[in-house]
Structures are given as structure tokens and as C-alpha cells.
Coordinates of C-alpha atoms and ligand atoms in Angstrom, one line a residue:
X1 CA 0.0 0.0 0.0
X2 CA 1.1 3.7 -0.8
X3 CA 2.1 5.7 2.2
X4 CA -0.4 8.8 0.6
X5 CA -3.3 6.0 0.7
X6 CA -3.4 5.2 3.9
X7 CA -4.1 9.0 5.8
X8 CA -4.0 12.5 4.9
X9 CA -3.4 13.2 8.3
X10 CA -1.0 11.4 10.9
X11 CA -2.8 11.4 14.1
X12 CA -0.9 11.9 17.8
X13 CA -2.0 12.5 21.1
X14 CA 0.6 15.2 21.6
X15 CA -0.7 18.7 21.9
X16 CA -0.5 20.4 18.5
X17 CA 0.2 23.6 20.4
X18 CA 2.7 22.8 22.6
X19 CA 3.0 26.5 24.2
X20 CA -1.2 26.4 25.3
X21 CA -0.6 23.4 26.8
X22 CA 2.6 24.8 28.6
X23 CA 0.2 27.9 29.8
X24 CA -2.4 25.5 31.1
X25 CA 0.2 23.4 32.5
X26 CA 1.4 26.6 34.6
X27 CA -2.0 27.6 35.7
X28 CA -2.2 24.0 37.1
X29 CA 0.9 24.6 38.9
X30 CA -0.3 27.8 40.7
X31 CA -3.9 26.4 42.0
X32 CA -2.4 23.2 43.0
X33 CA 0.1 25.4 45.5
X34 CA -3.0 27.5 45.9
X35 CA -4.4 24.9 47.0
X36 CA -2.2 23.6 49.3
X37 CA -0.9 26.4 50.3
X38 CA -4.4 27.3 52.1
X39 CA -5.6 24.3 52.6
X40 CA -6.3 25.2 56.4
X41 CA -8.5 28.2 55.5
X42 CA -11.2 25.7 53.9
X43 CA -13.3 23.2 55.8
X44 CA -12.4 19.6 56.1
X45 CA -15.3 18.2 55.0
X46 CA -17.4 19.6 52.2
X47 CA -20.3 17.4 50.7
X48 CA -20.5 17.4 46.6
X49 CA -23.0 19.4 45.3
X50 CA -25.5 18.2 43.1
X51 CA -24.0 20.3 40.6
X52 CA -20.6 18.0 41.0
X53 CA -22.0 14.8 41.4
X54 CA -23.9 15.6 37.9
X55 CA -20.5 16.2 35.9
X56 CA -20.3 12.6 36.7
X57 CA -23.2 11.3 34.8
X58 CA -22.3 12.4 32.0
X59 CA -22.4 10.0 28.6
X60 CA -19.7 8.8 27.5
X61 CA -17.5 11.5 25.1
X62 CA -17.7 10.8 21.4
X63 CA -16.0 14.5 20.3
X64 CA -13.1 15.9 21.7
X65 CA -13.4 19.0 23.9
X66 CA -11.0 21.3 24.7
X67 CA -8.0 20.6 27.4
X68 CA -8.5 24.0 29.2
X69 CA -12.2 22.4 29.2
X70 CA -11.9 19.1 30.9
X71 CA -9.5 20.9 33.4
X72 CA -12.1 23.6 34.0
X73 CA -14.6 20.5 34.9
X74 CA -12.0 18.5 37.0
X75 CA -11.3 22.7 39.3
X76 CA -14.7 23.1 39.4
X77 CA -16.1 19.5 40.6
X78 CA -13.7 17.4 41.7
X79 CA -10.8 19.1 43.1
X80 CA -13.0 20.9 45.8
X81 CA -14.5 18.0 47.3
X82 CA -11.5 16.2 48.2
X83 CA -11.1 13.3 50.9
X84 CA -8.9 16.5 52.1
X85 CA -6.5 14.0 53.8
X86 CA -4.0 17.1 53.1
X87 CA -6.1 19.1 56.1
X88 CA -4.6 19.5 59.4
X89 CA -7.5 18.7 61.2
X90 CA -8.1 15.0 59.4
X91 CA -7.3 12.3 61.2
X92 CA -9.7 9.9 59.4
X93 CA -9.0 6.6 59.2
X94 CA -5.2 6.3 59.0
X95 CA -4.4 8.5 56.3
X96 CA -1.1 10.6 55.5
X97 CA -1.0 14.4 53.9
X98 CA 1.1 13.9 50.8
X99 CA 3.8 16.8 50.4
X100 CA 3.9 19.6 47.6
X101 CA 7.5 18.3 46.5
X102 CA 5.5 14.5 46.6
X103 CA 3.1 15.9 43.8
X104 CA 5.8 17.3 41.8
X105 CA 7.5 14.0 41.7
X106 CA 4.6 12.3 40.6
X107 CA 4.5 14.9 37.7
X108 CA 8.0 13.8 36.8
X109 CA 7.3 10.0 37.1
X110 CA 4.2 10.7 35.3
X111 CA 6.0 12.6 32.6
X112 CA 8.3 9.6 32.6
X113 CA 5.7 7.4 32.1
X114 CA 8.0 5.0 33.6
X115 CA 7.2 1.0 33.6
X116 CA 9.1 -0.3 36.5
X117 CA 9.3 -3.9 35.6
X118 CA 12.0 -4.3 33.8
X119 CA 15.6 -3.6 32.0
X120 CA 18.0 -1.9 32.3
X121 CA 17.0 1.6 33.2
X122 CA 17.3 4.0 36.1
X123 CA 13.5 3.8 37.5
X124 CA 14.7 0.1 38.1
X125 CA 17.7 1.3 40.3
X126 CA 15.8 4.2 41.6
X127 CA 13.2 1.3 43.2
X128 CA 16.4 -0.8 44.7
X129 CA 18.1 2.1 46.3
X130 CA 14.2 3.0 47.8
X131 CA 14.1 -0.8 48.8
X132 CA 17.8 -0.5 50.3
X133 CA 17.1 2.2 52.3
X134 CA 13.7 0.6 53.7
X135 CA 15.5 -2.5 54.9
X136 CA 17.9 0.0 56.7
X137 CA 15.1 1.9 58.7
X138 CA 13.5 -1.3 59.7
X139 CA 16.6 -3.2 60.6
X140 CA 16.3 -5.9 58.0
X141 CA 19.3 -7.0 56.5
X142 CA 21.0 -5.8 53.1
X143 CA 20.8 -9.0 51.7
X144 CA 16.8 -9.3 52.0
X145 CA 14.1 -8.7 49.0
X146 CA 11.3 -6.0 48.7
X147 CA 9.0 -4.5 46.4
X148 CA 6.8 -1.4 46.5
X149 CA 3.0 -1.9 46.6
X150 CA 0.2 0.6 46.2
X151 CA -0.3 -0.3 49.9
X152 CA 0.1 -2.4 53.1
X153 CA -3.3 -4.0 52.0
X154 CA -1.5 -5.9 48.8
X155 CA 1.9 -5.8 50.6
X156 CA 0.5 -8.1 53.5
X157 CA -0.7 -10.2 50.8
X158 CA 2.0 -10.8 49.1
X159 CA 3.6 -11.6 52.3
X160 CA 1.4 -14.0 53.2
X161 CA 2.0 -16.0 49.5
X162 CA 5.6 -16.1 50.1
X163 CA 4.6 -17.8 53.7
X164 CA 2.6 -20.0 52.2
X165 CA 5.5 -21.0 49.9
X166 CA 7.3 -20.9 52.8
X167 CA 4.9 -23.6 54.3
X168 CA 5.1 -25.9 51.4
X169 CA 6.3 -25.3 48.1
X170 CA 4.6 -27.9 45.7
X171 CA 1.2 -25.4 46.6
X172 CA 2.6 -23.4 44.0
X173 CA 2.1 -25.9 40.9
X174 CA -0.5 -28.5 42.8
X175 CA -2.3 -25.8 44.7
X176 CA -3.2 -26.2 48.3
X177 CA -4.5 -30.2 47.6
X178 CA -0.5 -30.9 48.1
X179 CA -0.8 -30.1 52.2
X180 CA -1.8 -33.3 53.9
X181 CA -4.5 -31.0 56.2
X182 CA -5.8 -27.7 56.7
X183 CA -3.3 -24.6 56.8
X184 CA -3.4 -21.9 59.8
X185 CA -2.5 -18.7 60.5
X186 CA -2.9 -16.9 63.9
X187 CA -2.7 -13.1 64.5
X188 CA -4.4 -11.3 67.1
X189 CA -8.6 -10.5 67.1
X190 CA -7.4 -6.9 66.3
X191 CA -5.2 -8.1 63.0
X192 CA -6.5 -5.8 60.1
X193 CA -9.5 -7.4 57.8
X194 CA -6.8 -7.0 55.0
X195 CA -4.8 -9.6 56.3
X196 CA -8.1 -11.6 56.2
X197 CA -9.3 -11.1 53.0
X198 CA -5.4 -11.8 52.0
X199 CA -6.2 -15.5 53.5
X200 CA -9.2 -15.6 51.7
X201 CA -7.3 -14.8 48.2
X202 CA -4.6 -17.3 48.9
X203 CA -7.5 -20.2 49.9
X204 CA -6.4 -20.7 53.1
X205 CA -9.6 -19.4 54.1
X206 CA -10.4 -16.7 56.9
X207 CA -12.4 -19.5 59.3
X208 CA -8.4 -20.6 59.1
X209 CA -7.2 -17.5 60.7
X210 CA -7.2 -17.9 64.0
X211 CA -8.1 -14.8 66.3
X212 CA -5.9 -14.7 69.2
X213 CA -7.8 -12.8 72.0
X214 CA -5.7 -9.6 73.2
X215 CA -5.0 -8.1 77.0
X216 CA -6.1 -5.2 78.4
X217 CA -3.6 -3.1 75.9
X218 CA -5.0 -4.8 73.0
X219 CA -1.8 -6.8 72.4
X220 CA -2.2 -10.3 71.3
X221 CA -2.0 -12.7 74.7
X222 CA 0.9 -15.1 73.8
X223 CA -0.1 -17.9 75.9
X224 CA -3.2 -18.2 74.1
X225 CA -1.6 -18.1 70.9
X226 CA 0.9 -21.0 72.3
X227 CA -2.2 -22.7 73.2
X228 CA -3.8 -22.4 70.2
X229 CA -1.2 -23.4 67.9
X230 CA -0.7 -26.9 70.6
X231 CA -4.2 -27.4 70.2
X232 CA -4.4 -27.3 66.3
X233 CA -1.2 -28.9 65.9
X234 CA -3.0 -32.4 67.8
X235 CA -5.7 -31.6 66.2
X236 CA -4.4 -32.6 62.5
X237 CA -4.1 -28.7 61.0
X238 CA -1.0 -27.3 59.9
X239 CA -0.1 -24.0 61.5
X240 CA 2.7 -22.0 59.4
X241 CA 2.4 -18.1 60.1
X242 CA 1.9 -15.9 62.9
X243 CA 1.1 -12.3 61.8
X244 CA 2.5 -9.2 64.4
X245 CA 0.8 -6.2 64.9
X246 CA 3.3 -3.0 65.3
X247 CA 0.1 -0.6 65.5
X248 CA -2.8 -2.1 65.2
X249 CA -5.9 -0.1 62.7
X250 CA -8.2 0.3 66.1
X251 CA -6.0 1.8 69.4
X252 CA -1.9 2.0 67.6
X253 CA -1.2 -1.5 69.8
X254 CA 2.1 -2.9 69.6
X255 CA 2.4 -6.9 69.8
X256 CA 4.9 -8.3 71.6
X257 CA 6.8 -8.8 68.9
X258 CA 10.0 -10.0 70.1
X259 CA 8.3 -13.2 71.6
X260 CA 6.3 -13.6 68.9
X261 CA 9.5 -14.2 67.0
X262 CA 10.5 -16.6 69.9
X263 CA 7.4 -18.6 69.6
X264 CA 7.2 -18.2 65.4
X265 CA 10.6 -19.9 65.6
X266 CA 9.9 -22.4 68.5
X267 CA 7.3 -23.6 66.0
X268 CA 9.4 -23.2 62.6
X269 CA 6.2 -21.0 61.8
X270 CA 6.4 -17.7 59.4
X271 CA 6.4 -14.3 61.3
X272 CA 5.0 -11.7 59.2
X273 CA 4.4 -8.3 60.7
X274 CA 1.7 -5.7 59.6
X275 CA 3.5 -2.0 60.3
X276 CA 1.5 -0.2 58.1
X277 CA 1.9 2.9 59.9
X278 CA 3.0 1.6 62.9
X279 CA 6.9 0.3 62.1
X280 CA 7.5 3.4 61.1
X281 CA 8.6 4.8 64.9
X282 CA 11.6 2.1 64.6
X283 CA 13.5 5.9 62.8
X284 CA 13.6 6.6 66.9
X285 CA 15.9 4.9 69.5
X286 CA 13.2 5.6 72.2
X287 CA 10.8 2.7 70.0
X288 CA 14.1 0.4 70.7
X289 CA 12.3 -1.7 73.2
X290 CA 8.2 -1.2 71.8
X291 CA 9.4 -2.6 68.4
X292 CA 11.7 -4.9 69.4
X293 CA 11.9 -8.1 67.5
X294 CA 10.1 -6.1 64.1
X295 CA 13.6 -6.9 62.3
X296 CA 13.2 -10.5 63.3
X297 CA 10.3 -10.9 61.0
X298 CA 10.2 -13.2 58.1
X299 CA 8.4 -10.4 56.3
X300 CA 7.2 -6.9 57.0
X301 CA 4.9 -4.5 55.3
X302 CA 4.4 -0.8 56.1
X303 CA 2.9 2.3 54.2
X304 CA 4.9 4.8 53.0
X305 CA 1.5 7.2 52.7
X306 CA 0.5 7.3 55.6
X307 CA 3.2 7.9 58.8
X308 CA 5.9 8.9 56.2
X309 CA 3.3 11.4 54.8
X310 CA 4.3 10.0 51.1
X311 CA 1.4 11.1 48.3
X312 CA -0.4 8.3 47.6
X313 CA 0.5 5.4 46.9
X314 CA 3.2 3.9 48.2
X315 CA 3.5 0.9 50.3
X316 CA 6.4 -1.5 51.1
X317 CA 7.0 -5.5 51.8
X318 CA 10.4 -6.7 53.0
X319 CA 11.1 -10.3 52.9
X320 CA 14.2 -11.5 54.9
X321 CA 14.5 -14.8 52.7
X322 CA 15.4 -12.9 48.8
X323 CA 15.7 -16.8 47.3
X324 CA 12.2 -18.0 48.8
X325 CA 10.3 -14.6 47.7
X326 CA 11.7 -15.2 44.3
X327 CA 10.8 -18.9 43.9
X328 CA 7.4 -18.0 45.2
X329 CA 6.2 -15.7 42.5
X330 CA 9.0 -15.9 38.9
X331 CA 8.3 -17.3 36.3
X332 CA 10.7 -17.9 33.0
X333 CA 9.4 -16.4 29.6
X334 CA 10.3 -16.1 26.5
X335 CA 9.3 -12.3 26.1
X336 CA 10.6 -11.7 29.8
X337 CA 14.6 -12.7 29.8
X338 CA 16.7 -10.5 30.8
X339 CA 20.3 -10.4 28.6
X340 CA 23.3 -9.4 28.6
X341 CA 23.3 -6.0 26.8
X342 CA 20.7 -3.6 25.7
X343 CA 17.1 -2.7 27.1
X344 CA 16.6 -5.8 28.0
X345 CA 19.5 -6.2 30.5
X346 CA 19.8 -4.2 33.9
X347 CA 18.5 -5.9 37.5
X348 CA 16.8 -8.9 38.2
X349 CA 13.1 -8.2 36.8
X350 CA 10.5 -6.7 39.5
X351 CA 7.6 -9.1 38.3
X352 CA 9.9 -12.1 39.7
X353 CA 8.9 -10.5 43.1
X354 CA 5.2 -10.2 42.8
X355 CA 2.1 -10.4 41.0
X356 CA 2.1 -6.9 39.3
X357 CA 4.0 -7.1 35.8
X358 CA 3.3 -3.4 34.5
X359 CA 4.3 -0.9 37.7
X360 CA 4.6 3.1 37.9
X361 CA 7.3 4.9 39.1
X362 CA 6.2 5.2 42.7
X363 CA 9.7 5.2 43.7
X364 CA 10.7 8.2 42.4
X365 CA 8.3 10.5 45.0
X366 CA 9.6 8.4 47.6
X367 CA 13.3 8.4 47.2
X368 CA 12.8 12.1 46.5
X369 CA 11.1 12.9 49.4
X370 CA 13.4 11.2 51.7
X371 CA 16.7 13.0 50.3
X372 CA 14.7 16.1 50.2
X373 CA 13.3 15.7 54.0
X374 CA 16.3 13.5 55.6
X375 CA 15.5 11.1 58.1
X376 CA 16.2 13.9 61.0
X377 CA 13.0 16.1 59.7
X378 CA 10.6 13.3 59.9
X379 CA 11.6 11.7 63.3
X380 CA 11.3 15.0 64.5
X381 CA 7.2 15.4 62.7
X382 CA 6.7 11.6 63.9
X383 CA 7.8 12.5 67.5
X384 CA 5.5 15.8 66.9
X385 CA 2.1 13.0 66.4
X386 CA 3.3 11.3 69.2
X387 CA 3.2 14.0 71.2
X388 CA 0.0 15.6 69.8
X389 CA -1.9 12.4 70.5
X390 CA -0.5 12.1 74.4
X391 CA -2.0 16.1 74.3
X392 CA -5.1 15.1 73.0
X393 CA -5.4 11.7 75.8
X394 CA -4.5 14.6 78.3
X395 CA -7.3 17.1 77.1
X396 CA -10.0 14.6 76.6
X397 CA -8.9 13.0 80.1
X398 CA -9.2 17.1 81.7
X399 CA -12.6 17.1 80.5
X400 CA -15.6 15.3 83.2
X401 CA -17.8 15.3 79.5
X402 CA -15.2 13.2 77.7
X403 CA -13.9 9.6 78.4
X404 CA -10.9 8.5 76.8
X405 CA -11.6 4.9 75.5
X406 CA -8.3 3.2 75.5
X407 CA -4.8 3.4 76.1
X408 CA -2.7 5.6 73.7
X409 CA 0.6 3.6 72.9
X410 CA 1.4 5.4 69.6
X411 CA -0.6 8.2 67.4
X412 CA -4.2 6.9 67.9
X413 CA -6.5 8.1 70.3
X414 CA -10.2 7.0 71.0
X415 CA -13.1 8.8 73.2
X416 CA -16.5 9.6 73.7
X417 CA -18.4 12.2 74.8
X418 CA -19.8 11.1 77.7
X419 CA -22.4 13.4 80.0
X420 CA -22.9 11.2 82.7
X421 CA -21.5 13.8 84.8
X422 CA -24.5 16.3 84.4
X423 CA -26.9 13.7 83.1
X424 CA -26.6 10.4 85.2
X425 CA -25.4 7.0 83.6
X426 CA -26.3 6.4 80.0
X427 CA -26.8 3.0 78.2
X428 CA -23.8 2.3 75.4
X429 CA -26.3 2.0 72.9
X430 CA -27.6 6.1 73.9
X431 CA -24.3 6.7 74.0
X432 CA -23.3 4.9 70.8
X433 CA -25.8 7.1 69.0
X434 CA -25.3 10.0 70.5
X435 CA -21.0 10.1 69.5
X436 CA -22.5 8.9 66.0
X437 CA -24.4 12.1 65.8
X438 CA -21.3 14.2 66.9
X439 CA -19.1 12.9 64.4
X440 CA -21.3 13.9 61.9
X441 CA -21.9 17.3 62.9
X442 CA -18.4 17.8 63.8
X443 CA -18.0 16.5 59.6
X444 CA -20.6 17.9 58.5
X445 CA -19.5 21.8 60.1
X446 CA -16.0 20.8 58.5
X447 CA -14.6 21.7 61.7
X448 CA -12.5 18.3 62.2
X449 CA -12.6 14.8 61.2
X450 CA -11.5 12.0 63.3
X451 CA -13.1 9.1 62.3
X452 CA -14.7 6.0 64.5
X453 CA -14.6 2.4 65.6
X454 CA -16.0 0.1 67.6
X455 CA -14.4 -0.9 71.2
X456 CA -15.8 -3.8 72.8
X457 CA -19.3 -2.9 71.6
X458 CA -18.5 1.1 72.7
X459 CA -18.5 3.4 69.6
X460 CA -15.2 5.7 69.7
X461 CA -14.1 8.8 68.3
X462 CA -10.7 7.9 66.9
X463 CA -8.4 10.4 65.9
X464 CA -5.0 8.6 64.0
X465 CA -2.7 11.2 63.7
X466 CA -0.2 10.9 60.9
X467 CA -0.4 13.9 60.1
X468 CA 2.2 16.8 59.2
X469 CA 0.2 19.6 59.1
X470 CA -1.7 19.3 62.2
X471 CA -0.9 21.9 65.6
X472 CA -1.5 21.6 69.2
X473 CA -4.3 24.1 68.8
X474 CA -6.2 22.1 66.6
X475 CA -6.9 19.1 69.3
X476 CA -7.8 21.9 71.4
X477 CA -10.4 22.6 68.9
X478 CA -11.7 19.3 68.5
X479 CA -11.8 18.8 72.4
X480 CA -13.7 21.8 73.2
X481 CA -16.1 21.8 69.5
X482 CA -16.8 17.9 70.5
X483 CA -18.1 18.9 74.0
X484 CA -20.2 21.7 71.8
X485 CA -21.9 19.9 69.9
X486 CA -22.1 17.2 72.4
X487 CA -24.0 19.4 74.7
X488 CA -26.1 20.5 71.9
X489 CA -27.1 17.0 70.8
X490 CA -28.3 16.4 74.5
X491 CA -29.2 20.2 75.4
X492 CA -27.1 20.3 78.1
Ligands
PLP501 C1 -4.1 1.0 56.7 C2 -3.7 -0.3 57.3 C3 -3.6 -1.4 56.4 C4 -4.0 -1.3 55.0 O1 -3.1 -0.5 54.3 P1 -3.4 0.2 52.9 O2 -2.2 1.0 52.7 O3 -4.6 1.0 53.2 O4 -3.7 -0.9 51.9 C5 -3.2 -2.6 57.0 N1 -2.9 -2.7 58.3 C6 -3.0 -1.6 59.1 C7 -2.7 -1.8 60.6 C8 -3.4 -0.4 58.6 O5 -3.5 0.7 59.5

């Protein structure tokens, strides 16, 4: 066929006017540090309007529309009805800020559009010096394997598939048919539901998980979890992991987790650890003897987006064993071998190391972020949470309206609002409704947002503070605007 036959017009998705696109670009730029920039003056909650929620019913585009267009749509709908996990007064869930200089090196990763699977290009040895240096903060040693993971959820997960190899190998090829009875893994009744829907996905099965009951700290009780394991052992199942909690998702609980290592080994089980925000205080000698044993672990996960306030996402798993990992998850193919010269050379292939073949360049904000910030800045903002949440125990403690609902080992602290002062003794369930009430008002005003949880039946504000841009002032806000609205709820 004749080159002129085929199109008058060669088609691209580059801009044809590079310099609009440049101006657009800019303008981007400035409302995104705009944005930022004030991000305290706005409220923390706002609900979508009907307005924005319409922009996303829209059929889908046949004809192109202008770029300056589309972004109009995304500054007008989207971008001010953010999670706003980048205010200082959310501590929802367990969620980290992101950093301006994070969002610029997601432009450049973006712009990159780098694949990090494969070859022989610097992404690849970006990744490994990121993985390097997150076996160094944990205590793991050099020679041990990682990968980055959009989060602890999938990190935990692939964890838990490497412990499974770990437990018997022909699962692999014969699936779990090869293991003469049923596998278990024990982790305490606080253990994060990912962890369980990561037994689930690897057909052990979550009525296989056994929930270890925890003390009065919420840390798993050890000679139940001996006891257990005894019990299943003459009972004909196979335990093979024990899964750590530094921080647990409810109260920041630390397992023991040096004699969980003790008993993992006793037992030739695999000791995983979930540290998905809570591994990160091993950056301070004062954690020494609280996270003790975390660099004993078979395998550790931990977020990089939420205590090490990277944008999102940006997750970690360390495995201590690099030959096991590997075995568990490569697979030789033809398109996939690396050689000796050219693209297709450079480090051992990421996809030999999990299930994920095409990967962005999630590296890049992190190993910018921790040159720019050096370890010394954020021990000193991590020490700066810890501290904020022992203010916060101490406020809501001052106050005869507010009951603090368990102990604060790390950056989480959960209370109620409790009138029983003024009004007499209250039933949970009044009580459970009543907090349920506040925390939507206190949402709902945008004044703060801590989120919730249950505690033995007892519905908790929970504030998890992982935050960088949060002040002293502001738990003085949410103490006294909680009592406010508390007392307005109950016309007190
Ligand atoms: C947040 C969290 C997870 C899940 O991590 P993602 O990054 O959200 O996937 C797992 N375990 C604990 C203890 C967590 O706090």
C-alpha cells in the first residue's frame, strides 16, 4: 500500500500547540500550590454538590473538547471536594498528607511514564536504592528482597503467598490439595481485615485464621496463641504463620513482637508483621524496646502514605529470605529474559517479586522525598504526632464530658463524649448514637474529622494522627467543639 493511501493526516495525542498546553500546565501549577498552600482556611469536610456529582453522569465522550475544558470541569467539581487528607484537622482513618515536592514527583514520574518492571533503566535502580534504604530503617538485613506496593493491603498479601510457599512449596504448581491438612495462620482478634481477605485470596480461608484474643492493651495474649497453635497442631491442621501487629488499625497497639519471634521460631512457623503505619517509629531509639523483634520478622509491610506522609500510593514488603520470595512468584518467559546488553539487560526483573508485571514509578516521589526531608525532619514530625496524640489523651482526660476509651501507645487516640457527669449514667447504645451524631456534625460543620470504631461494643471517636500539618491548637479545637456539639445533641 502507498504511504499517501493510507491517511492525509497522521494522528498523535501530543498537543498540536505545545505553548497552550505549557500555559495550562502553569495555571495548574499555581492552583495546585493555591491549594495547598491554604488548605487550612477551607473546611475539612465539604459534601458534593448536586451540581458536581452531575459532571459525573455524563455519557460517554464521542468529540473531543478542549483541554482548558476538561480541566475547568476537574477545578470546578472534583478538586473541591476532596477526601482533604491534606487538612490538618483530618485524622480519618489512617491516612497521610502527601507533600507539595511528593506531587511534583509524581509529575515527573508521570511525565516519565516509567514502567518499572524491567531492564536496564534508572527507575529500576531508583526502586532498589528505595528498597535499600527501607531494609535499613527497619533493621532488615541488606541481603533481603522488597518490592513497592500501592499499599500495606497488597503488601500483607504478598507476604502472606511467600509464607505460604514458605509452608510448602509444591502449593505453587498443585495448589493447596498438596498439604496433607488444613493450613493456619494466627494473629491477634485486632489483625487488620486485609490480612483476612489476604487468607481468603490465597485459599487458606479466613475460618483458618485464628483470632488470638488480646489483653487489656490490646496486644495479642501469647499464651493463648501457644495454646492455640498446641491445640491445632494435635488436632491434624497445619499452622505456618503468625502475623505481628506493630500498630494495630483500632487503638496503635504494639504486639509483643519480640516473643512472637520466639514462639514463630519455636514452632518453625512464618512471622509476618503488619506495620502499616506503625513500624514506622523504629526511625527513633526511644521505640528500641516497643518494636523490638520487628527486624526479626520473616516479612514486614508498612505504608509509605501514611506515617511517612508520602502522596499516595506507596507501600512496602520486606522479605528477609530474597531466594524464597523469588521462587514463590517468577516465572521464566520467553518475552521476559533479561540479557546481557541492551534494554533488556539491567536488575533482576521486579515481576519475579510479585504479582504486578506493569508498575509506575512510585519510587521516584519516595526516594525524592526522603533526600529532600532527611531522616532527621521526619523523626522530628513523627515524635511531633506522638506527642499531639498524648495532648489530646491529656485534654480529653481534663474534661468530666469526655472519656478517653483506651490506652494511647502510639498516634491513635479514642473517646466519647460522655455526659454522665451532668446527666446520670447512660446506656452504650444512647451513648453509641449520640458520638455517632457528633461525628457527623463535627464532619458535617467541616470543623475536624477523626473518624470512629467500635471498642468492645463502645463506639469511639478515633483520631490517627499521621499527620504533618496538624498543631496543638487544633486538638484543642476538637476537644472543646466535640463537647459543643455534644451538649447540643443532649441540650445540656
Ligand atoms: C491502613 C492499614 C492497612 C492497609 O493498608 P493500605 O495502605 O490502606 O492498603 C493494614 N494494616 C493496618 C494496621 C493499617 O493501618
Amino acid at each position: 500500500m502507498k504511504k499517501e493511501a493510507l491517511l492525509t493526516e497522521e494522528k498523535t495525542l501530543d498537543p498540536q500547540n505545545w505553548s497552550a498546553l505549557n500555559e495550562l500546565g502553569h495555571r495548574m501549577l499555581d492552583d495546585l500550590f493555591h491549594y495547598l498552600e491554604t488548605t487550612r482556611q477551607r473546611p475539612v469536610y465539604k459534601k458534593p454538590t448536586p451540581a458536581a456529582l452531575e459532571s459525573m453522569q455524563q455519557p460517554l465522550p464521542e468529540a473531543p473538547q478542549a483541554a482548558s475544558a476538561v480541566y475547568e470541569d476537574f477545578f470546578n467539581h472534583v478538586l473541591p471536594y476532596n477526601t482533604n487528607n491534606i487538612h490538618p484537622r483530618f485524622w480519618a482513618w489512617v491516612q497521610g498528607g502527601g507533600t507539595p515536592f511528593g506531587m511534583l514527583a509524581d509529575m515527573l514520574a508521570s511525565g516519565m511514564n516509567a514502567n518499572v518492571s524491567i531492564g536496564d533503566n534508572m527507575p529500576m535502580y531508583v526502586e532498589k536504592q528505595v528498597l535499600d534504604w527501607s531494609k535499613e530503617m527497619m533493621g532488615f538485613p541488606a541481603t533481603a528482597s522488597g518490592l513497592l506496593m500501592s499499599g500495606a493491603s497488597l503488601a500483607n498479601i504478598t507476604a502472606l503467598i511467600v509464607a505460604r510457599h514458605h509452608a510448602n512449596r509444591d502449593i505453587k504448581t498443585k495448589g493447596l490439595q498438596a498439604v496433607a491438612g488444613p493450613l493456619t495462620i494466627y494473629g491477634s482478634s485486632e489483625t487488620h481485615t486485609c490480612v483476612l481477605k489476604g487468607v481468603e485470596v490465597i485459599g487458606i480461608g479466613s475460618d483458618n485464621f485464628r483470632k488470638v484474643p488480646v489483653d487489656a492493651d490490646y496486644r495479642i495474649c501469647t499464651n493463648e496463641l501457644q495454646r492455640m497453635i498446641v491445640e491445632d497442631k494435635a488436632a491434624g491442621y497445619i499452622p505456618f504463620c503468625i502475623v505481628g501487629n506493630a500498630g494495630t488499625v483500632n487503638t496503635g497497639a504494639i504486639d509483643p513482637l519480640h516473643e512472637l519471634a520466639a514462639i514463630a521460631k519455636e514452632h518453625k512457623l512464618w512471622l509476618h508483621i503488619d506495620g502499616a503505619f506503625g513500624a514506622i517509629p523504629k526511625l527513633l531509639p526511644e521505640f528500641d524496646d516497643r518494636l523490638k523483634g520487628l527486624e526479626l520478622a520473616d516479612s514486614l509491610s508498612f505504608d509509605f502514605h501514611k506515617w511517612m506522609y508520602v502522596n499516595y500510593e506507596a507501600a512496602c514488603v520486606l522479605i528477609r529470605d530474597p531466594q524464597l520470595h523469588r521462587e514463590a512468584f517468577a516465572y521464566a518467559v520467553n518475552y521476559l529474559t533479561l540479557h546481557e546488553r541492551g534494554l533488556s539487560a539491567g536488575p533482576d526483573a521486579f515481576n519475579n517479586f510479585g504479582m504486578e508485571l506493569s508498575r509506575g514509578f512510585k519510587a521516584l516521589k519516595i526516594w525524592m522525598s526522603l533526600k529532600q526531608h532527611g531522616l532527621e525532619t521526619y523523626r522530628t514530625l513523627i515524635r511531633q504526632n506522638l506527642q499531639q496524640a498524648q495532648y489530646l489523651a491529656e485534654l480529653v482526660q481534663g474534661q468530666p464530658a469526655l472519656e478517653l476509651m483506651a490506652p494511647v501507645p502510639l498516634n491513635i487516640v479514642c473517646f466519647r463524649y460522655n455526659p454522665a457527669h451532668t446527666r446520670g449514667n447512660c446506656t452504650d447504645k444512647e451513648l453509641n448514637a449520640l458520638n455517632r451524631e457528633i461525628l457527623m456534625r463535627l464532619h458535617e460543620q467541616g470543623i475536624a474529622a477523626p473518624s470512629y470504631t467500635l471498642l468492645n461494643g463502645k463506639y469511639a471517636l478515633r483520631a490517627a494522627i499521621t499527620n504533618h500539618r496538624s498543631r496543638f491548637e487544633d486538638f484543642e479545637l476538637l476537644v472543646n467543639e466535640t463537647i459543643r456539639i455534644g451538649n447540643e445533641v443532649t441540650g445540656s
